[in-house]
Amino acid sequence: MKVLVTGGAGYIGSHTVVLLIEAGYDVVVFDNFCNASIESIRRVEKIVGEEITVIEGDIRNREDLHQVFNAHKIDAVIHFAGLKAVGESVEEPLKYYDNNVNGTAVLCEVMAEYNCKSIVFSSSATVYGDPHTTPITEDFPLSATNPYGRSKLFVEEILRDVYLANNEWKVVLLRYFNPVGAHKSGTIGEDPNGIPNNLMPFITQTAVGKRDVLSVFGDDYDTVDGTGVRDYIHVVDLADGHVKALDKIKNFTKVMTINLGTGKGYSVLEMVKAFEKASGKKVPYQIAPRRAGDIATCFADPSYAKKILDWEATKGIDEMCEDSWKWQRRNPDGF
Ligand code: NAD
Ligand code: UFG
């Protein structure tokens, strides 16, 4: 089975490519490298011990996609390609709607032209907005507080409509919680541009000496210690969820919406403590005002993923921190 992985050079994509190849899938990576380096694919090649087919192109460009589908008989698409910076999406909403929403629409059109109707899409827990309670199940009300989140909501709706119009489509909407960690080799991992927005890369960059101090955004939330609680999930567990989703869609046609999380929430200060234990490094921090748009608590009910995909997260917080640190320590400046 040949799988097109859009955004396959990125953080989650590169880890998923490793697992797909290890599971025996043929993989074609498609990426415009707007937020990734070809070096990530070179390192994936070292991990799996084989050459990977990479096509540089943009999902919004039909010609680029025709090139892929003409050269390869693609059976399914795992669609990671997208922009993901919440703050930037507020500043430049049209860039997000063009890349994430229009890009997905173009991709689906070209897929249909070539009779490829299986897609696994990277959605996000952000589509739950500010959930009224936790843990979060897939039937919770949906909302968005920024253009990035809305782009995910829109794409979910578009893919549901595509299925309604033609029941031959197989659509899996995977709602990720907070991916962290890296491949156990320490050779691939998350490599954010500039100052990291997300907690774990900020912690690892502080520990490696690239940042002076972590700002903890708010200590007055109604949580265990006042700091925000999230469901951190090891990126390799997350990648495995995609392999399981792909195995599953061989035998069904419909839309499936699935949370990929661990079901356990950790506060910012618990993460700092776990990281210090795993790395032996002190992470200096200061309490800062709440970050606009943040919610107090967000964690998954992952039981549907267990039931439908026989998938569950296997890696705990210590391994997440150890692997994040190994990647950062060995690659202080990223790829
Ligand atoms: P990433 O930026 O590392 O990977 C995205 C990849 O897509 C990059 O390699 C980038 O170069 C590529 N890309 C972007 N626009 C493209 C386009 N128009 N054409 C071709 N390639 C393009 O991000 P990631 O963390 O690996 O996230 C992957 C997906 O998962 C994204 O869709 C993201 O929104 C979603 N997601 C991520 C998180 C997270 O916290 N990392 C959480 C929930 C959902
Ligand atoms: N935090 C800090 N200091 C930092 C960064 C983060 O205290 O420097 C705190 C946040 O306030 C929050 C927690 O750490 O309480 C996690 O923040 P992240 O930015 O790492 O993650 P979010 O849950 O805010 O958002 C992430 C992705 C979104 C995605 C969402 C749900 O960035 O794109 O998970 O999947 F939508």
PDB file of C-alpha atoms in Angstrom, residues 60-208:
ATOM      1  CA  ARG A  60      -2.233  24.431  -2.944  1.00  0.00           C
ATOM      2  CA  ASN A  61      -0.541  23.837  -6.289  1.00  0.00           C
ATOM      3  CA  ARG A  62      -2.435  21.393  -8.533  1.00  0.00           C
ATOM      4  CA  GLU A  63       0.566  20.937 -10.831  1.00  0.00           C
ATOM      5  CA  ASP A  64       2.743  19.871  -7.911  1.00  0.00           C
ATOM      6  CA  LEU A  65       0.112  17.354  -6.834  1.00  0.00           C
ATOM      7  CA  HIS A  66      -0.426  16.047 -10.373  1.00  0.00           C
ATOM      8  CA  GLN A  67       3.283  15.362 -10.521  1.00  0.00           C
ATOM      9  CA  VAL A  68       2.955  13.142  -7.438  1.00  0.00           C
ATOM     10  CA  PHE A  69      -0.184  11.301  -8.513  1.00  0.00           C
ATOM     11  CA  ASN A  70       1.079  10.788 -12.079  1.00  0.00           C
ATOM     12  CA  ALA A  71       4.318   9.271 -10.834  1.00  0.00           C
ATOM     13  CA  HIS A  72       2.825   7.152  -8.043  1.00  0.00           C
ATOM     14  CA  LYS A  73      -0.295   5.061  -7.542  1.00  0.00           C
ATOM     15  CA  ILE A  74      -1.257   6.518  -4.157  1.00  0.00           C
ATOM     16  CA  ASP A  75      -3.710   4.448  -2.080  1.00  0.00           C
ATOM     17  CA  ALA A  76      -4.102   6.789   0.891  1.00  0.00           C
ATOM     18  CA  VAL A  77      -2.997  10.203   2.138  1.00  0.00           C
ATOM     19  CA  ILE A  78      -1.898  11.172   5.635  1.00  0.00           C
ATOM     20  CA  HIS A  79      -2.325  14.912   5.611  1.00  0.00           C
ATOM     21  CA  PHE A  80      -0.049  16.769   8.056  1.00  0.00           C
ATOM     22  CA  ALA A  81       0.792  19.752   5.835  1.00  0.00           C
ATOM     23  CA  GLY A  82      -0.386  22.939   7.461  1.00  0.00           C
ATOM     24  CA  LEU A  83       0.594  26.014   9.407  1.00  0.00           C
ATOM     25  CA  LYS A  84       0.225  25.732  13.176  1.00  0.00           C
ATOM     26  CA  ALA A  85       1.249  28.932  14.990  1.00  0.00           C
ATOM     27  CA  VAL A  86      -1.798  30.222  16.870  1.00  0.00           C
ATOM     28  CA  GLY A  87      -0.444  33.770  17.351  1.00  0.00           C
ATOM     29  CA  GLU A  88       0.574  34.121  13.708  1.00  0.00           C
ATOM     30  CA  SER A  89      -2.886  32.920  12.658  1.00  0.00           C
ATOM     31  CA  VAL A  90      -4.430  35.861  14.523  1.00  0.00           C
ATOM     32  CA  GLU A  91      -2.079  38.297  12.742  1.00  0.00           C
ATOM     33  CA  GLU A  92      -2.399  36.689   9.309  1.00  0.00           C
ATOM     34  CA  PRO A  93      -5.711  34.812   9.169  1.00  0.00           C
ATOM     35  CA  LEU A  94      -5.890  34.672   5.372  1.00  0.00           C
ATOM     36  CA  LYS A  95      -2.526  32.934   5.199  1.00  0.00           C
ATOM     37  CA  TYR A  96      -3.960  30.215   7.468  1.00  0.00           C
ATOM     38  CA  TYR A  97      -7.230  29.858   5.592  1.00  0.00           C
ATOM     39  CA  ASP A  98      -5.362  29.686   2.290  1.00  0.00           C
ATOM     40  CA  ASN A  99      -2.766  27.183   3.415  1.00  0.00           C
ATOM     41  CA  ASN A 100      -4.815  24.952   5.710  1.00  0.00           C
ATOM     42  CA  VAL A 101      -8.338  25.183   4.273  1.00  0.00           C
ATOM     43  CA  ASN A 102      -7.830  25.940   0.582  1.00  0.00           C
ATOM     44  CA  GLY A 103      -4.776  23.634   0.548  1.00  0.00           C
ATOM     45  CA  THR A 104      -6.868  20.726   1.837  1.00  0.00           C
ATOM     46  CA  ALA A 105      -9.654  21.419  -0.662  1.00  0.00           C
ATOM     47  CA  VAL A 106      -7.180  21.357  -3.567  1.00  0.00           C
ATOM     48  CA  LEU A 107      -5.593  18.181  -2.211  1.00  0.00           C
ATOM     49  CA  CYS A 108      -8.997  16.433  -2.015  1.00  0.00           C
ATOM     50  CA  GLU A 109      -9.920  17.503  -5.536  1.00  0.00           C
ATOM     51  CA  VAL A 110      -6.733  16.065  -6.967  1.00  0.00           C
ATOM     52  CA  MET A 111      -7.093  12.899  -4.866  1.00  0.00           C
ATOM     53  CA  ALA A 112     -10.594  12.389  -6.305  1.00  0.00           C
ATOM     54  CA  GLU A 113      -9.289  12.898  -9.869  1.00  0.00           C
ATOM     55  CA  TYR A 114      -6.977   9.942  -9.292  1.00  0.00           C
ATOM     56  CA  ASN A 115      -9.608   7.911  -7.465  1.00  0.00           C
ATOM     57  CA  CYS A 116      -7.698   8.085  -4.181  1.00  0.00           C
ATOM     58  CA  LYS A 117     -10.361   8.496  -1.501  1.00  0.00           C
ATOM     59  CA  SER A 118      -8.657   7.660   1.802  1.00  0.00           C
ATOM     60  CA  ILE A 119      -7.413  10.450   4.028  1.00  0.00           C
ATOM     61  CA  VAL A 120      -6.160  10.715   7.602  1.00  0.00           C
ATOM     62  CA  PHE A 121      -6.235  14.344   8.749  1.00  0.00           C
ATOM     63  CA  SER A 122      -4.294  16.122  11.527  1.00  0.00           C
ATOM     64  CA  SER A 123      -6.930  17.830  13.596  1.00  0.00           C
ATOM     65  CA  SER A 124      -6.406  19.169  17.078  1.00  0.00           C
ATOM     66  CA  ALA A 125      -7.871  19.311  20.561  1.00  0.00           C
ATOM     67  CA  THR A 126      -8.137  23.024  19.884  1.00  0.00           C
ATOM     68  CA  VAL A 127     -11.491  22.281  18.159  1.00  0.00           C
ATOM     69  CA  TYR A 128     -13.022  21.736  21.622  1.00  0.00           C
ATOM     70  CA  GLY A 129     -12.463  25.429  22.473  1.00  0.00           C
ATOM     71  CA  ASP A 130     -12.827  25.859  26.228  1.00  0.00           C
ATOM     72  CA  PRO A 131     -14.384  22.503  27.227  1.00  0.00           C
ATOM     73  CA  HIS A 132     -17.067  22.651  29.926  1.00  0.00           C
ATOM     74  CA  THR A 133     -15.536  19.640  31.655  1.00  0.00           C
ATOM     75  CA  THR A 134     -12.769  17.027  31.321  1.00  0.00           C
ATOM     76  CA  PRO A 135     -11.930  14.380  30.172  1.00  0.00           C
ATOM     77  CA  ILE A 136     -12.999  15.356  26.655  1.00  0.00           C
ATOM     78  CA  THR A 137     -14.900  12.880  24.509  1.00  0.00           C
ATOM     79  CA  GLU A 138     -15.286  13.193  20.751  1.00  0.00           C
ATOM     80  CA  ASP A 139     -18.944  14.264  20.982  1.00  0.00           C
ATOM     81  CA  PHE A 140     -18.160  17.447  22.983  1.00  0.00           C
ATOM     82  CA  PRO A 141     -19.348  20.732  21.425  1.00  0.00           C
ATOM     83  CA  LEU A 142     -16.903  22.279  18.973  1.00  0.00           C
ATOM     84  CA  SER A 143     -15.685  25.862  18.805  1.00  0.00           C
ATOM     85  CA  ALA A 144     -12.614  27.874  18.016  1.00  0.00           C
ATOM     86  CA  THR A 145     -11.015  30.936  19.520  1.00  0.00           C
ATOM     87  CA  ASN A 146      -8.509  31.764  16.765  1.00  0.00           C
ATOM     88  CA  PRO A 147      -8.084  31.364  12.979  1.00  0.00           C
ATOM     89  CA  TYR A 148      -5.766  28.352  13.367  1.00  0.00           C
ATOM     90  CA  GLY A 149      -8.417  26.501  15.368  1.00  0.00           C
ATOM     91  CA  ARG A 150     -11.116  27.594  12.948  1.00  0.00           C
ATOM     92  CA  SER A 151      -9.061  26.264  10.029  1.00  0.00           C
ATOM     93  CA  LYS A 152      -9.081  22.850  11.714  1.00  0.00           C
ATOM     94  CA  LEU A 153     -12.837  23.057  12.334  1.00  0.00           C
ATOM     95  CA  PHE A 154     -13.490  24.082   8.711  1.00  0.00           C
ATOM     96  CA  VAL A 155     -11.373  21.253   7.334  1.00  0.00           C
ATOM     97  CA  GLU A 156     -13.191  18.734   9.536  1.00  0.00           C
ATOM     98  CA  GLU A 157     -16.493  20.002   8.111  1.00  0.00           C
ATOM     99  CA  ILE A 158     -15.175  19.968   4.539  1.00  0.00           C
ATOM    100  CA  LEU A 159     -14.047  16.360   4.881  1.00  0.00           C
ATOM    101  CA  ARG A 160     -17.430  15.369   6.351  1.00  0.00           C
ATOM    102  CA  ASP A 161     -19.130  17.002   3.350  1.00  0.00           C
ATOM    103  CA  VAL A 162     -16.796  15.242   0.928  1.00  0.00           C
ATOM    104  CA  TYR A 163     -17.863  11.936   2.465  1.00  0.00           C
ATOM    105  CA  LEU A 164     -21.567  12.868   2.425  1.00  0.00           C
ATOM    106  CA  ALA A 165     -21.301  13.644  -1.282  1.00  0.00           C
ATOM    107  CA  ASN A 166     -19.533  10.388  -2.039  1.00  0.00           C
ATOM    108  CA  ASN A 167     -19.671   7.515   0.450  1.00  0.00           C
ATOM    109  CA  GLU A 168     -16.664   5.834  -1.106  1.00  0.00           C
ATOM    110  CA  TRP A 169     -14.423   8.204   0.857  1.00  0.00           C
ATOM    111  CA  LYS A 170     -12.690   6.988   3.993  1.00  0.00           C
ATOM    112  CA  VAL A 171     -11.927   9.846   6.339  1.00  0.00           C
ATOM    113  CA  VAL A 172     -10.194   9.751   9.720  1.00  0.00           C
ATOM    114  CA  LEU A 173     -10.061  12.965  11.734  1.00  0.00           C
ATOM    115  CA  LEU A 174      -7.408  12.581  14.416  1.00  0.00           C
ATOM    116  CA  ARG A 175      -7.624  15.162  17.176  1.00  0.00           C
ATOM    117  CA  TYR A 176      -4.184  15.418  18.762  1.00  0.00           C
ATOM    118  CA  PHE A 177      -3.647  16.633  22.278  1.00  0.00           C
ATOM    119  CA  ASN A 178      -0.141  17.980  23.074  1.00  0.00           C
ATOM    120  CA  PRO A 179       2.633  16.149  21.211  1.00  0.00           C
ATOM    121  CA  VAL A 180       6.081  16.157  22.849  1.00  0.00           C
ATOM    122  CA  GLY A 181       9.134  13.876  22.857  1.00  0.00           C
ATOM    123  CA  ALA A 182      11.241  12.597  20.016  1.00  0.00           C
ATOM    124  CA  HIS A 183      12.449   9.391  18.395  1.00  0.00           C
ATOM    125  CA  LYS A 184      14.552   7.332  20.793  1.00  0.00           C
ATOM    126  CA  SER A 185      17.608   7.708  18.529  1.00  0.00           C
ATOM    127  CA  GLY A 186      17.722  11.425  19.391  1.00  0.00           C
ATOM    128  CA  THR A 187      18.237  12.201  15.688  1.00  0.00           C
ATOM    129  CA  ILE A 188      14.809  13.633  14.804  1.00  0.00           C
ATOM    130  CA  GLY A 189      12.590  15.876  16.888  1.00  0.00           C
ATOM    131  CA  GLU A 190      10.768  19.173  17.112  1.00  0.00           C
ATOM    132  CA  ASP A 191      12.728  22.105  15.635  1.00  0.00           C
ATOM    133  CA  PRO A 192      10.661  25.266  16.005  1.00  0.00           C
ATOM    134  CA  ASN A 193      11.583  28.479  14.190  1.00  0.00           C
ATOM    135  CA  GLY A 194      12.594  31.322  16.487  1.00  0.00           C
ATOM    136  CA  ILE A 195      11.252  31.542  20.034  1.00  0.00           C
ATOM    137  CA  PRO A 196       9.153  28.452  20.787  1.00  0.00           C
ATOM    138  CA  ASN A 197       5.456  28.998  21.484  1.00  0.00           C
ATOM    139  CA  ASN A 198       4.967  25.594  23.035  1.00  0.00           C
ATOM    140  CA  LEU A 199       5.963  24.540  26.519  1.00  0.00           C
ATOM    141  CA  MET A 200       8.260  21.560  25.914  1.00  0.00           C
ATOM    142  CA  PRO A 201      10.573  23.137  23.335  1.00  0.00           C
ATOM    143  CA  PHE A 202      10.817  26.213  25.545  1.00  0.00           C
ATOM    144  CA  ILE A 203      11.784  24.020  28.506  1.00  0.00           C
ATOM    145  CA  THR A 204      14.412  22.079  26.522  1.00  0.00           C
ATOM    146  CA  GLN A 205      15.900  25.258  25.031  1.00  0.00           C
ATOM    147  CA  THR A 206      16.126  26.760  28.512  1.00  0.00           C
ATOM    148  CA  ALA A 207      17.836  23.630  29.822  1.00  0.00           C
ATOM    149  CA  VAL A 208      20.356  23.662  26.970  1.00  0.00           C
TER     150      VAL A 208
END
